[in-house]
């Protein structure tokens, strides 16, 4: 069985879209793949309830617990690795996981670590993508699924979706339009990788 471990920090709507696609498209039968675990760095992440309702094992590892550590990021990532590795994941999927990862963590999951970012990368890496796209006068915005490399929001692009930026759009309106497309391209990109084996 190919295990997929999903990391979240918030609402987890992308995670839910992946879980639903796995059920709808019978990933267990087709690809011998399943969402094996959902891990959050925040205990209040809304997505945890969805995962539990779907009988998916969950774990919470709070980054705040590592604040006093001499090297908090390295210590957090090492602890995260020890939660993930027992699943021997085929893919580790970042789905709204709002953490900057250490190069060592990224290297450990080389080629198996995916992210979705709410912009048409390489434009607007980082935060506040929708505000920045509106501010810049972009006519189009979108989302990108990419492999994770040590450089934030970079790495080989696997899928993109484009949406229009409409006159008078607020950042929230644009975010909602982009998110709908995220829910389509993320499961599709993962299925493509499962198919390729
Ligand atoms: C999504 O829009 C995702 O692209 C973004 O956070 C949102 C999470 O929503 N990720 C990033 O900004 C990563 N840099 P979700 O929790 O409902 O899936």
Short mmCIF file of C-alpha atoms and ligand atoms in Angstrom, two decimals:
data_model
loop_
_atom_site.label_atom_id
_atom_site.label_comp_id
_atom_site.label_asym_id
_atom_site.label_seq_id
_atom_site.Cartn_x
_atom_site.Cartn_y
_atom_site.Cartn_z
CA UNK A 1 0.00 0.00 0.00
CA UNK A 2 1.31 3.46 -0.91
CA UNK A 3 0.81 5.75 2.04
CA UNK A 4 0.05 9.43 1.69
CA UNK A 5 0.67 11.59 4.76
CA UNK A 6 -0.98 15.02 4.69
CA UNK A 7 0.23 17.97 6.76
CA UNK A 8 -2.19 20.79 7.60
CA UNK A 9 -2.36 23.92 9.74
CA UNK A 10 -5.91 25.13 9.23
CA UNK A 11 -9.25 24.38 7.61
CA UNK A 12 -7.87 21.52 5.60
CA UNK A 13 -10.15 21.93 2.61
CA UNK A 14 -7.40 20.72 0.27
CA UNK A 15 -6.85 17.70 2.50
CA UNK A 16 -10.60 17.01 2.43
CA UNK A 17 -10.62 17.30 -1.37
CA UNK A 18 -7.79 14.73 -1.56
CA UNK A 19 -9.58 12.34 0.83
CA UNK A 20 -12.82 12.66 -1.15
CA UNK A 21 -11.02 12.10 -4.46
CA UNK A 22 -9.33 9.01 -3.01
CA UNK A 23 -12.74 7.62 -2.05
CA UNK A 24 -14.57 8.68 -5.21
CA UNK A 25 -11.87 7.41 -7.55
CA UNK A 26 -11.09 4.29 -5.50
CA UNK A 27 -7.37 4.97 -5.09
CA UNK A 28 -7.04 1.84 -2.91
CA UNK A 29 -8.18 -0.39 -5.77
CA UNK A 30 -6.63 1.56 -8.60
CA UNK A 31 -3.27 2.55 -7.12
CA UNK A 32 -3.07 0.64 -3.82
CA UNK A 33 -2.86 4.08 -2.18
CA UNK A 34 -4.53 5.64 0.82
CA UNK A 35 -4.41 8.74 2.97
CA UNK A 36 -2.68 7.10 5.94
CA UNK A 37 -2.45 10.03 8.34
CA UNK A 38 -3.18 13.72 8.78
CA UNK A 39 -0.78 15.69 10.96
CA UNK A 40 -1.29 19.28 12.12
CA UNK A 41 1.02 21.74 13.86
CA UNK A 42 -2.05 23.35 15.43
CA UNK A 43 -4.45 21.57 17.77
CA UNK A 44 -7.29 23.87 16.63
CA UNK A 45 -6.90 23.08 12.91
CA UNK A 46 -10.43 22.65 11.57
CA UNK A 47 -9.34 19.88 9.21
CA UNK A 48 -8.58 17.48 12.06
CA UNK A 49 -12.29 16.88 12.68
CA UNK A 50 -12.85 15.92 9.03
CA UNK A 51 -9.96 13.45 9.16
CA UNK A 52 -11.24 11.87 12.36
CA UNK A 53 -14.75 11.58 10.91
CA UNK A 54 -13.19 9.68 8.01
CA UNK A 55 -11.32 7.32 10.37
CA UNK A 56 -7.94 8.64 9.29
CA UNK A 57 -5.31 8.62 12.04
CA UNK A 58 -4.43 12.15 13.16
CA UNK A 59 -1.64 13.68 15.20
CA UNK A 60 -0.90 17.15 16.50
CA UNK A 61 2.66 18.40 16.90
CA UNK A 62 2.64 21.98 18.13
CA UNK A 63 5.56 24.08 16.94
CA UNK A 64 5.04 26.20 20.06
CA UNK A 65 6.31 23.33 22.19
CA UNK A 66 9.73 23.78 20.55
CA UNK A 67 10.06 27.52 21.07
CA UNK A 68 12.51 27.17 23.97
CA UNK A 69 14.73 24.76 22.07
CA UNK A 70 18.19 25.97 20.99
CA UNK A 71 17.26 25.16 17.37
CA UNK A 72 13.46 25.23 17.33
CA UNK A 73 12.95 24.61 13.61
CA UNK A 74 15.39 21.71 13.44
CA UNK A 75 13.91 20.16 16.60
CA UNK A 76 10.33 20.53 15.36
CA UNK A 77 11.15 19.08 11.94
CA UNK A 78 13.01 16.16 13.52
CA UNK A 79 9.99 15.38 15.72
CA UNK A 80 7.69 15.70 12.71
CA UNK A 81 9.86 13.24 10.81
CA UNK A 82 9.54 10.69 13.60
CA UNK A 83 5.74 10.98 13.33
CA UNK A 84 5.73 10.66 9.55
CA UNK A 85 8.37 7.99 8.93
CA UNK A 86 6.55 4.97 10.47
CA UNK A 87 4.06 5.35 7.58
CA UNK A 88 6.89 4.99 5.04
CA UNK A 89 5.09 7.51 2.87
CA UNK A 90 5.08 7.42 -0.89
CA UNK A 91 4.10 11.10 -0.69
CA UNK A 92 4.12 13.75 2.02
CA UNK A 93 1.55 16.34 1.00
CA UNK A 94 1.61 19.87 2.40
CA UNK A 95 -1.96 21.17 2.34
CA UNK A 96 -2.05 24.61 3.89
CA UNK A 97 0.84 23.64 6.18
CA UNK A 98 2.08 27.06 7.20
CA UNK A 99 5.62 26.24 8.24
CA UNK A 100 8.97 26.95 6.66
CA UNK A 101 10.74 23.61 6.53
CA UNK A 102 14.43 23.02 7.18
CA UNK A 103 16.66 21.88 4.30
CA UNK A 104 17.31 18.62 6.18
CA UNK A 105 13.59 17.81 6.31
CA UNK A 106 13.13 18.64 2.64
CA UNK A 107 16.15 16.51 1.70
CA UNK A 108 14.84 13.59 3.77
CA UNK A 109 11.66 13.43 1.62
CA UNK A 110 13.45 14.29 -1.61
CA UNK A 111 11.01 14.01 -4.56
CA UNK A 112 8.22 12.81 -2.27
CA UNK A 113 7.28 16.18 -0.77
CA UNK A 114 4.51 18.19 -2.49
CA UNK A 115 3.01 21.60 -1.83
CA UNK A 116 0.16 23.70 -3.14
CA UNK A 117 0.60 27.45 -3.27
CA UNK A 118 -2.17 29.96 -4.00
CA UNK A 119 -0.45 31.81 -6.84
CA UNK A 120 0.91 31.18 -10.29
CA UNK A 121 4.48 30.46 -9.23
CA UNK A 122 7.11 31.73 -9.69
CA UNK A 123 4.99 34.87 -9.15
CA UNK A 124 4.07 35.74 -5.56
CA UNK A 125 5.96 33.23 -3.46
CA UNK A 126 5.34 33.78 0.25
CA UNK A 127 2.31 35.18 2.04
CA UNK A 128 -0.63 37.43 1.07
CA UNK A 129 -0.63 36.22 -2.51
CA UNK A 130 -4.15 37.41 -3.35
CA UNK A 131 -3.68 40.92 -1.94
CA UNK A 132 -0.42 41.20 -3.87
CA UNK A 133 -1.95 39.96 -7.13
CA UNK A 134 -4.81 42.47 -6.86
CA UNK A 135 -2.41 45.26 -5.85
CA UNK A 136 -0.20 44.51 -8.87
CA UNK A 137 -3.20 44.72 -11.19
CA UNK A 138 -2.93 41.10 -12.35
CA UNK A 139 -5.69 40.03 -14.72
CA UNK A 140 -5.14 36.39 -13.84
CA UNK A 141 -4.29 34.55 -10.65
CA UNK A 142 -4.25 30.88 -9.75
CA UNK A 143 -2.63 28.06 -7.87
CA UNK A 144 0.41 25.83 -8.30
CA UNK A 145 1.19 22.28 -7.21
CA UNK A 146 4.94 21.75 -7.01
CA UNK A 147 7.60 19.53 -5.56
CA UNK A 148 9.22 21.06 -2.52
CA UNK A 149 12.84 22.12 -2.61
CA UNK A 150 14.88 23.93 0.04
CA UNK A 151 13.91 27.31 -1.45
CA UNK A 152 10.49 28.49 -0.23
CA UNK A 153 7.66 28.09 -2.78
CA UNK A 154 10.02 26.94 -5.52
CA UNK A 155 10.60 23.52 -7.03
CA UNK A 156 9.43 21.75 -10.15
CA UNK A 157 5.83 22.58 -11.09
CA UNK A 158 3.43 19.63 -11.44
CA UNK A 159 0.13 21.44 -12.08
CA UNK A 160 -1.36 24.91 -12.31
CA UNK A 161 -4.82 26.39 -12.59
CA UNK A 162 -5.66 29.90 -13.76
CA UNK A 163 -8.62 32.04 -12.69
CA UNK A 164 -9.53 35.59 -13.71
CA UNK A 165 -9.12 38.48 -11.31
CA UNK A 166 -12.44 40.32 -11.64
CA UNK A 167 -12.86 44.09 -11.30
CA UNK A 168 -13.49 45.01 -7.67
CA UNK A 169 -12.37 41.61 -6.35
CA UNK A 170 -11.46 41.49 -2.68
CA UNK A 171 -8.66 39.20 -1.57
CA UNK A 172 -11.26 36.89 0.00
CA UNK A 173 -13.28 36.67 -3.21
CA UNK A 174 -10.18 35.88 -5.23
CA UNK A 175 -8.99 33.36 -2.61
CA UNK A 176 -12.31 31.52 -2.80
CA UNK A 177 -12.14 31.37 -6.61
CA UNK A 178 -8.58 30.05 -6.48
CA UNK A 179 -9.38 27.54 -3.71
CA UNK A 180 -12.07 25.90 -5.85
CA UNK A 181 -9.39 25.21 -8.44
CA UNK A 182 -6.92 24.00 -5.80
CA UNK A 183 -9.43 21.31 -4.86
CA UNK A 184 -9.40 20.12 -8.46
CA UNK A 185 -5.69 20.22 -9.34
CA UNK A 186 -4.18 18.85 -6.10
CA UNK A 187 -5.96 15.47 -6.14
CA UNK A 188 -5.40 15.25 -9.90
CA UNK A 189 -1.64 15.88 -9.55
CA UNK A 190 -1.38 13.26 -6.79
CA UNK A 191 -3.34 10.72 -8.85
CA UNK A 192 -0.96 11.33 -11.74
CA UNK A 193 2.04 10.53 -9.52
CA UNK A 194 0.31 7.42 -8.16
CA UNK A 195 -0.43 6.30 -11.70
CA UNK A 196 3.20 6.79 -12.70
CA UNK A 197 4.17 4.67 -9.67
C1 LIG B 1 -4.71 27.16 0.48
O1 LIG B 1 -5.15 28.25 -0.28
C2 LIG B 1 -3.26 26.86 0.18
O2 LIG B 1 -2.92 27.05 -1.18
C3 LIG B 1 -2.56 27.86 1.05
O3 LIG B 1 -3.29 27.86 2.25
C4 LIG B 1 -4.66 27.52 1.97
C5 LIG B 1 -5.03 26.36 2.86
O4 LIG B 1 -6.39 26.08 2.77
N1 LIG B 1 -1.20 27.51 1.24
C6 LIG B 1 -0.23 28.41 1.38
O5 LIG B 1 -0.41 29.60 1.39
C7 LIG B 1 1.16 27.81 1.53
N2 LIG B 1 2.17 28.78 1.32
P1 LIG B 1 -6.96 24.69 3.31
O6 LIG B 1 -6.44 24.53 4.74
O7 LIG B 1 -8.45 24.91 3.32
O8 LIG B 1 -6.51 23.60 2.40
#
